[in-house]
PDB file of C-alpha atoms in Angstrom:
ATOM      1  CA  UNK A   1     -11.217 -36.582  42.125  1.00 41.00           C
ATOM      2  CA  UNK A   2     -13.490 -33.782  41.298  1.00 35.00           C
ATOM      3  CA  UNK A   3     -13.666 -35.141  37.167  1.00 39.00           C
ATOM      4  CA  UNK A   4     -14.925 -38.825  38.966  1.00 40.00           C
ATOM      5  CA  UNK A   5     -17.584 -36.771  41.034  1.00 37.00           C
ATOM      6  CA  UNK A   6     -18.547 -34.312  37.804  1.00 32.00           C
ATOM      7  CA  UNK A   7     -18.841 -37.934  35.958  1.00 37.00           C
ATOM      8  CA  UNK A   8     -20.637 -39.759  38.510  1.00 39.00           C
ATOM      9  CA  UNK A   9     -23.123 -36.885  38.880  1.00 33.00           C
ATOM     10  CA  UNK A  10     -23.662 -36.770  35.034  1.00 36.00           C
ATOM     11  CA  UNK A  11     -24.315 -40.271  35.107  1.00 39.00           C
ATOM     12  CA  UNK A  12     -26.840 -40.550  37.728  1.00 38.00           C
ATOM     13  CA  UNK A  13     -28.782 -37.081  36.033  1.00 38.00           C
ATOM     14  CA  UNK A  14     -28.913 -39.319  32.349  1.00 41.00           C
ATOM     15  CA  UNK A  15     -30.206 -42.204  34.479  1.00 43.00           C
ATOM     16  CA  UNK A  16     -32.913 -40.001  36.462  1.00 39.00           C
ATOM     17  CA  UNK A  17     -34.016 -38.914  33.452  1.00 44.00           C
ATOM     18  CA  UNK A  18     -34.743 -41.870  32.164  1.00 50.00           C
ATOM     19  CA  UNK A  19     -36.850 -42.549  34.530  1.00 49.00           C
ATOM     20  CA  UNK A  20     -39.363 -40.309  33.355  1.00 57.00           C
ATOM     21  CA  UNK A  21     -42.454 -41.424  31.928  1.00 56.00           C
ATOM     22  CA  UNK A  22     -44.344 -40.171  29.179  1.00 56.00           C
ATOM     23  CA  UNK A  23     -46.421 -37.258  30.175  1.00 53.00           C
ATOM     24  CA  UNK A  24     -49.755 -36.842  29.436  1.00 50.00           C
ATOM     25  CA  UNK A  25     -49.395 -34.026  26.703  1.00 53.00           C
ATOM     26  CA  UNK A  26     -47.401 -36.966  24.874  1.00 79.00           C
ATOM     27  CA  UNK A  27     -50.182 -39.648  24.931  1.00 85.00           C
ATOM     28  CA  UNK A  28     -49.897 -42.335  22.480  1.00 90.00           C
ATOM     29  CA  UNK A  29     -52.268 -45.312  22.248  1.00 91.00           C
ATOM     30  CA  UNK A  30     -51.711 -49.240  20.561  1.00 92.00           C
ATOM     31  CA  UNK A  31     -53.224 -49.172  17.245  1.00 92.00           C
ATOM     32  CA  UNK A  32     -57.330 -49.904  17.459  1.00 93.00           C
ATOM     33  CA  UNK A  33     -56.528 -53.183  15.479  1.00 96.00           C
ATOM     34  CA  UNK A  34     -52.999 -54.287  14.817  1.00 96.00           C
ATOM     35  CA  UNK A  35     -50.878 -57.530  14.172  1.00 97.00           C
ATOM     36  CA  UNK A  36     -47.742 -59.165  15.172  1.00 97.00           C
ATOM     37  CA  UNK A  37     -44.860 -61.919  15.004  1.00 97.00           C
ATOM     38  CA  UNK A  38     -43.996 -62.956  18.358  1.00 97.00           C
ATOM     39  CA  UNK A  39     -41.882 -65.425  19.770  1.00 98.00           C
ATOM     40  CA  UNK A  40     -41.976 -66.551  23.534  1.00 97.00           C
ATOM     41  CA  UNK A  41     -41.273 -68.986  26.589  1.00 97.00           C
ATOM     42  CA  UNK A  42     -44.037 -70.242  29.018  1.00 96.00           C
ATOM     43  CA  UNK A  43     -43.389 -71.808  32.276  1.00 96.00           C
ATOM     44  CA  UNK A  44     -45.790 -74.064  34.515  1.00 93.00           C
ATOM     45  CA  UNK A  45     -45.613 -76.596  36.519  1.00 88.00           C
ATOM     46  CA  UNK A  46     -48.450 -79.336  36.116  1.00 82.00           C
ATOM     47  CA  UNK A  47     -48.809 -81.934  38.630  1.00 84.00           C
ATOM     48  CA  UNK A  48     -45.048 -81.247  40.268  1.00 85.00           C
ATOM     49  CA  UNK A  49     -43.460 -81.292  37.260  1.00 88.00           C
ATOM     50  CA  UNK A  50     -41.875 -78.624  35.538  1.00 90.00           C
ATOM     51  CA  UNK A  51     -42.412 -77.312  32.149  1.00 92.00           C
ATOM     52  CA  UNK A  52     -40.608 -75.060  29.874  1.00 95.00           C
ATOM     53  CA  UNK A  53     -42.261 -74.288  26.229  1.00 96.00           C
ATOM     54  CA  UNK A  54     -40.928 -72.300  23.414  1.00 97.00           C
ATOM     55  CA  UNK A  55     -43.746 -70.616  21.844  1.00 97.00           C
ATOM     56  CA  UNK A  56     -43.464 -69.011  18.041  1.00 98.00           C
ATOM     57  CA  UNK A  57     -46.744 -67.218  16.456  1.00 98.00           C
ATOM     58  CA  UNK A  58     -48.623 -64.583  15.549  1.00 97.00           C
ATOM     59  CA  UNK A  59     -51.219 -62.633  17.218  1.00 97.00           C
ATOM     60  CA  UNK A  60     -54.078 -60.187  15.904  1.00 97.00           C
ATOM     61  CA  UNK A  61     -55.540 -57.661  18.123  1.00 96.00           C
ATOM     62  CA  UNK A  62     -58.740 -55.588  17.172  1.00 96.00           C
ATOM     63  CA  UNK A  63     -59.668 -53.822  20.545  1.00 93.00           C
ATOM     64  CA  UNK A  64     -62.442 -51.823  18.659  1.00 93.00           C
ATOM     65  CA  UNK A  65     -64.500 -55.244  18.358  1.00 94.00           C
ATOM     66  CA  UNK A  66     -62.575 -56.347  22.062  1.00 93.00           C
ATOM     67  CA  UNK A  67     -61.029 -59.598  20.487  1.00 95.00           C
ATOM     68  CA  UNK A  68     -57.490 -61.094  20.162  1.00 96.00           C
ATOM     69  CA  UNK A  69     -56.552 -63.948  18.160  1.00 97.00           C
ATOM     70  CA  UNK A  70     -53.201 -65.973  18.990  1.00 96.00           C
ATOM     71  CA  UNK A  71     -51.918 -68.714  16.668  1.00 97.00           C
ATOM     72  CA  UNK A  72     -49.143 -70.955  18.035  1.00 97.00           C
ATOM     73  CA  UNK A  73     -46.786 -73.474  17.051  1.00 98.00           C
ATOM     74  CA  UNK A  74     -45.793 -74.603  20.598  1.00 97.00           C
ATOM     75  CA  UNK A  75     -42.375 -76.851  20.895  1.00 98.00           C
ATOM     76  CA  UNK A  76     -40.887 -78.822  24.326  1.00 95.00           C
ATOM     77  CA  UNK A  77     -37.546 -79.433  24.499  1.00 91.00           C
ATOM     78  CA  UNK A  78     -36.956 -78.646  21.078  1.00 92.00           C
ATOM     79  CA  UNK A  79     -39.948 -81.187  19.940  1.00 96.00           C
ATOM     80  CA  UNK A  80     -42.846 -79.602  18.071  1.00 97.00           C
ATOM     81  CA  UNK A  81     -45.889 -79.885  20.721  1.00 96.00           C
ATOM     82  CA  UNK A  82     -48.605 -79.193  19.062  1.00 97.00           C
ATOM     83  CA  UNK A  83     -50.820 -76.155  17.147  1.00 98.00           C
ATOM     84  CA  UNK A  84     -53.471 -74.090  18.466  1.00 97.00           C
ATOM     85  CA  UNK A  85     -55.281 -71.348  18.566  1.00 97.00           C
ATOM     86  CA  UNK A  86     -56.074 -68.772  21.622  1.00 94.00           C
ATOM     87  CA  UNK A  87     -59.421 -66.656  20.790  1.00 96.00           C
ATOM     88  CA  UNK A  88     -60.251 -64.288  22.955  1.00 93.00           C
ATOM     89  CA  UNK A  89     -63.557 -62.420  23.391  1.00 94.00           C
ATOM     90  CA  UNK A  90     -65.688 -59.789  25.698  1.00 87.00           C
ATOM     91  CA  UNK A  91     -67.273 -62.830  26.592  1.00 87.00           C
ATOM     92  CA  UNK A  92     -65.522 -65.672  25.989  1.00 92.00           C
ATOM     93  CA  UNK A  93     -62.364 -67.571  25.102  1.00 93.00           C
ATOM     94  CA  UNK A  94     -61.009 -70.217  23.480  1.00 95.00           C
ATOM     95  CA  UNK A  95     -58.213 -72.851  23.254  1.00 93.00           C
ATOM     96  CA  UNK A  96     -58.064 -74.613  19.669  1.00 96.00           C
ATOM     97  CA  UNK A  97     -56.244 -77.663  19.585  1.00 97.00           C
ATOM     98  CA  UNK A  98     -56.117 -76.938  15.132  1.00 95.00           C
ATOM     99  CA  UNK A  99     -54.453 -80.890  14.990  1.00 96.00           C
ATOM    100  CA  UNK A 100     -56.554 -83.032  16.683  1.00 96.00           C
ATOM    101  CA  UNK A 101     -59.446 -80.288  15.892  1.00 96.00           C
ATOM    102  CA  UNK A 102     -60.196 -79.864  19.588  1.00 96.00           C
ATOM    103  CA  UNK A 103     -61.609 -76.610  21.027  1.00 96.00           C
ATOM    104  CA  UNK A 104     -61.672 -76.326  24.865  1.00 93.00           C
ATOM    105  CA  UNK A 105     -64.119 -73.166  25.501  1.00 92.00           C
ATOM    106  CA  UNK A 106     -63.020 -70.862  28.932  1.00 83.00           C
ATOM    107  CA  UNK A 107     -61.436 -67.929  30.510  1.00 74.00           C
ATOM    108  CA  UNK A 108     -61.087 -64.551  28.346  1.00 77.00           C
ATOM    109  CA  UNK A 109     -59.267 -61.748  28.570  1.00 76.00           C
ATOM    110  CA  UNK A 110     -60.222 -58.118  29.153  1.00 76.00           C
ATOM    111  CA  UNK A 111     -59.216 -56.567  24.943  1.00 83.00           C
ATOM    112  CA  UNK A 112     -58.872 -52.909  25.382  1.00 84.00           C
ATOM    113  CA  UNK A 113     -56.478 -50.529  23.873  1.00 90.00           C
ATOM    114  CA  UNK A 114     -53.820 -49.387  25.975  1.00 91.00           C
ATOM    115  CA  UNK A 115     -52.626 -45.886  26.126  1.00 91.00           C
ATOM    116  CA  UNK A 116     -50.001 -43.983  28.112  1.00 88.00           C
ATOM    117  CA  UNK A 117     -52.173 -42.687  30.526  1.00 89.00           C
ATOM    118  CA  UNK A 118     -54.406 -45.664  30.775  1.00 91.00           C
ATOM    119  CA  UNK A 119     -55.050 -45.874  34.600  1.00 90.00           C
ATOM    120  CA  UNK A 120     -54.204 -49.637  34.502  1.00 90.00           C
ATOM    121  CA  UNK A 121     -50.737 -48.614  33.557  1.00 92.00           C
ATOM    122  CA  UNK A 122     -48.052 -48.083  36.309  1.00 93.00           C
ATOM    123  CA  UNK A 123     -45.115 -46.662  35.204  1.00 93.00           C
ATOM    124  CA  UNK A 124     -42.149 -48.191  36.226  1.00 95.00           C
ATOM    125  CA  UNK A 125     -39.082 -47.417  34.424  1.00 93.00           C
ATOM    126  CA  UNK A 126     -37.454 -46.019  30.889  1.00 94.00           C
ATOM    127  CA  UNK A 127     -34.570 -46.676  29.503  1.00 92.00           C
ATOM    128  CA  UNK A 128     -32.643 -44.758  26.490  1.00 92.00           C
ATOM    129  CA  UNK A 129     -32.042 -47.883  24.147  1.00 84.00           C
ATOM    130  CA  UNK A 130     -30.383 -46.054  20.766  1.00 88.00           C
ATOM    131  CA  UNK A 131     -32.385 -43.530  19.573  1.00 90.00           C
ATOM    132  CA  UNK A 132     -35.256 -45.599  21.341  1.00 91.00           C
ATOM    133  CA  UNK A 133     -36.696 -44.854  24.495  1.00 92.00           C
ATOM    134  CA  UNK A 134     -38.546 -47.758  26.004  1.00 93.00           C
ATOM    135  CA  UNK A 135     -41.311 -47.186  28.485  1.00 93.00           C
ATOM    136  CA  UNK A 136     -42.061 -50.693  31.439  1.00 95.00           C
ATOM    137  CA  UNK A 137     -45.546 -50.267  32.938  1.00 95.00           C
ATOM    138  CA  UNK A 138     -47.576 -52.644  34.924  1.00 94.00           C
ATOM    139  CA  UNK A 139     -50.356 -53.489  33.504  1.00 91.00           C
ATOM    140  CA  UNK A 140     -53.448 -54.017  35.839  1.00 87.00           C
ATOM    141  CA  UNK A 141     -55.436 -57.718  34.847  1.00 81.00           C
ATOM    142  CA  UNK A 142     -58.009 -59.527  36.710  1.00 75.00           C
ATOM    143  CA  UNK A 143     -56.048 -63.072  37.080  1.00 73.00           C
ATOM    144  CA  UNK A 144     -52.426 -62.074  37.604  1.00 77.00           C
ATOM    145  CA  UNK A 145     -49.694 -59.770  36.874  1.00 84.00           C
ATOM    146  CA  UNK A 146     -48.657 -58.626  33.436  1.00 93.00           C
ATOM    147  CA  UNK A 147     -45.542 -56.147  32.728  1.00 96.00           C
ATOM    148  CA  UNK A 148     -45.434 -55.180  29.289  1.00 95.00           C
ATOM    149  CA  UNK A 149     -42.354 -52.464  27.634  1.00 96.00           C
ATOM    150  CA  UNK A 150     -42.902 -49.840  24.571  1.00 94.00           C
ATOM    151  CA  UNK A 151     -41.475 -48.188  22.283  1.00 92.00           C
ATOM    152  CA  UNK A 152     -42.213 -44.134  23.500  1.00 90.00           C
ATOM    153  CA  UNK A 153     -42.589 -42.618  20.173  1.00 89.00           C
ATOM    154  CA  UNK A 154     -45.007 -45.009  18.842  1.00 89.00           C
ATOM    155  CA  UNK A 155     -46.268 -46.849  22.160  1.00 91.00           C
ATOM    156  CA  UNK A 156     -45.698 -49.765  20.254  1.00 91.00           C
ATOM    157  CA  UNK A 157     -45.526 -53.048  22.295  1.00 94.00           C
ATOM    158  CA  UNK A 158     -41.897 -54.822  22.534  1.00 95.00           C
ATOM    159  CA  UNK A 159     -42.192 -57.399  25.440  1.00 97.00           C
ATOM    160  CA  UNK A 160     -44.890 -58.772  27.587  1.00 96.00           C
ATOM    161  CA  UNK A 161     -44.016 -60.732  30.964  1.00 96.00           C
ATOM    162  CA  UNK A 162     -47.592 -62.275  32.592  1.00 93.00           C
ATOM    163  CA  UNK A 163     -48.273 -64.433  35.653  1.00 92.00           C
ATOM    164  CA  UNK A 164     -51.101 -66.057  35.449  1.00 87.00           C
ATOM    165  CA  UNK A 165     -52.995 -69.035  36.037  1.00 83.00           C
ATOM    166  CA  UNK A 166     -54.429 -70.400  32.997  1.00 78.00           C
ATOM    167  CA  UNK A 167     -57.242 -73.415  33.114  1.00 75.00           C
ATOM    168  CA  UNK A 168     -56.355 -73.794  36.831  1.00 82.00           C
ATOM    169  CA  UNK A 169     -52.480 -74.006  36.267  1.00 87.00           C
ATOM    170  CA  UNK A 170     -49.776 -70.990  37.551  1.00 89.00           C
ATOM    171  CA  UNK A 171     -48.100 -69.753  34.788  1.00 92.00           C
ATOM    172  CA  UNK A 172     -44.914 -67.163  33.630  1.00 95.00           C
ATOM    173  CA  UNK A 173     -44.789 -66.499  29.951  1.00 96.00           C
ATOM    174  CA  UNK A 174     -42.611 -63.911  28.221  1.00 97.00           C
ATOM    175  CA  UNK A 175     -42.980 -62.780  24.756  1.00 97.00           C
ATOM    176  CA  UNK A 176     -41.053 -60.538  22.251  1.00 97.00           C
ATOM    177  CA  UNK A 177     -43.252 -58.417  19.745  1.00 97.00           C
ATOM    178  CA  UNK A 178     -41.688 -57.769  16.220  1.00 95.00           C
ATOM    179  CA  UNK A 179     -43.077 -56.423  12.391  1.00 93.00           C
ATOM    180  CA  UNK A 180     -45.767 -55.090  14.307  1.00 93.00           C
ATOM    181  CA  UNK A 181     -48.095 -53.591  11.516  1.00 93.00           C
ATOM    182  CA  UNK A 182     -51.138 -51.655  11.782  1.00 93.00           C
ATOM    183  CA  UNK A 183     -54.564 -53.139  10.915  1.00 95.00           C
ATOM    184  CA  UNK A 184     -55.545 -56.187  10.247  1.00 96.00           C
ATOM    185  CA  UNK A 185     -54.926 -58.414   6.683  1.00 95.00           C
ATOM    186  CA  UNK A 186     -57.430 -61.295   7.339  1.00 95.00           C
ATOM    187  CA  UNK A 187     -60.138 -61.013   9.809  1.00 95.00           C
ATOM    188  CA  UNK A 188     -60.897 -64.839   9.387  1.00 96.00           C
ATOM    189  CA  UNK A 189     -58.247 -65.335  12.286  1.00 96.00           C
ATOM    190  CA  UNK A 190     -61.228 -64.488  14.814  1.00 97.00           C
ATOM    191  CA  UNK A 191     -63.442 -67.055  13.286  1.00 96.00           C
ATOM    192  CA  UNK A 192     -64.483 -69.742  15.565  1.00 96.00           C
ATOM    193  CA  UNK A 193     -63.964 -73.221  13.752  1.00 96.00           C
ATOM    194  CA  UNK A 194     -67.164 -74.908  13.690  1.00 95.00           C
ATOM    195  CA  UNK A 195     -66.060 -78.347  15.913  1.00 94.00           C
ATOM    196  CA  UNK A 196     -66.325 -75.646  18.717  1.00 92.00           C
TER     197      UNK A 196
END
């Protein structure tokens, strides 16, 4: 009886300290520009229907210039949907239909880089994943609720979860980050195309 209690005790110390986040002396920040594969799921329901999209694409970030750039191959129930293009700017964003070269021009995004101890982070849990540990924080936006999950050492982003409503419609999206490699190759991904 006393080995189960030594054991349970153990256990619930490794998961307290888990639980820990990053302290300040440890700050780490997402790279000023950086680039990614990243594969995800968006939800929405337009009209009373349901929707369920499987997203694959890569995204550029340059939060020195505060501008993202998201190209997407977008498939529904297993069909390719369509192309396009997400641009976001201090300013401004847009939606690039890059088939039927149409560009719907709307809603941006706040593009600042993220730190540890950015105030609009709320730490909410760590786990020990391998040699890994993974920071979850809650990310503070203007039009919803994002949770996003990092690697500690490098504060590199794994995972994103956002609610949101986008052009009017509620949405949950999910996305998985991977080769995530600083700086970016081609800065033509921020151009706008000119039918915009």
């Amino acid at each position: 009886m006393l080995a189960r209690s030594l054991c349970m005790l153990f256990a619930i110390a490794a998961v307290s300290a888990l639980t820990v986040p990053a302290t300040r002396s440890e700050r780490k920040c997402v790279p000023l520009k950086w680039e990614s594969s990243v594969y995800g799921k968006l939800a929405e329901v337009v009209q009373g229907t349901g929707l369920v999209a499987d997203i694959v694409a890569t995204t550029a970030v340059d939060n020195s210039k505060n501008r993202a750039a998201f190209r997407e191959s977008v498939y529904v129930d297993g069909k390719f949907a369509g192309n396009y293009t997400v641009l976001f700017f201090s300013d401004v964003g847009y939606v690039v239909d890059t088939i039927h070269m149409k560009c719907t021009k709307g809603e941006t995004r706040e593009i600042t880089q993220i730190c540890s101890d950015s105030e609009s982070l709320t730490h909410l849990f760590s786990w020990n994943v391998g040699d890994q540990i993974t920071d979850t924080y809650r990310l503070a936006v203007t039009n919803g609720s994002t949770v996003i999950t990092v690697l500690r050492d490098s504060f590199t982003i794994v995972s994103e979860l956002i609610e949101q409503t986008f052009a009017g419609v509620p949405q949950m999206v999910a996305f998985q980050y991977g080769n995530i490699t600083n700086g970016i190759q081609d800065e033509s991904v921020f151009d706008v195309p000119s039918y915009c």
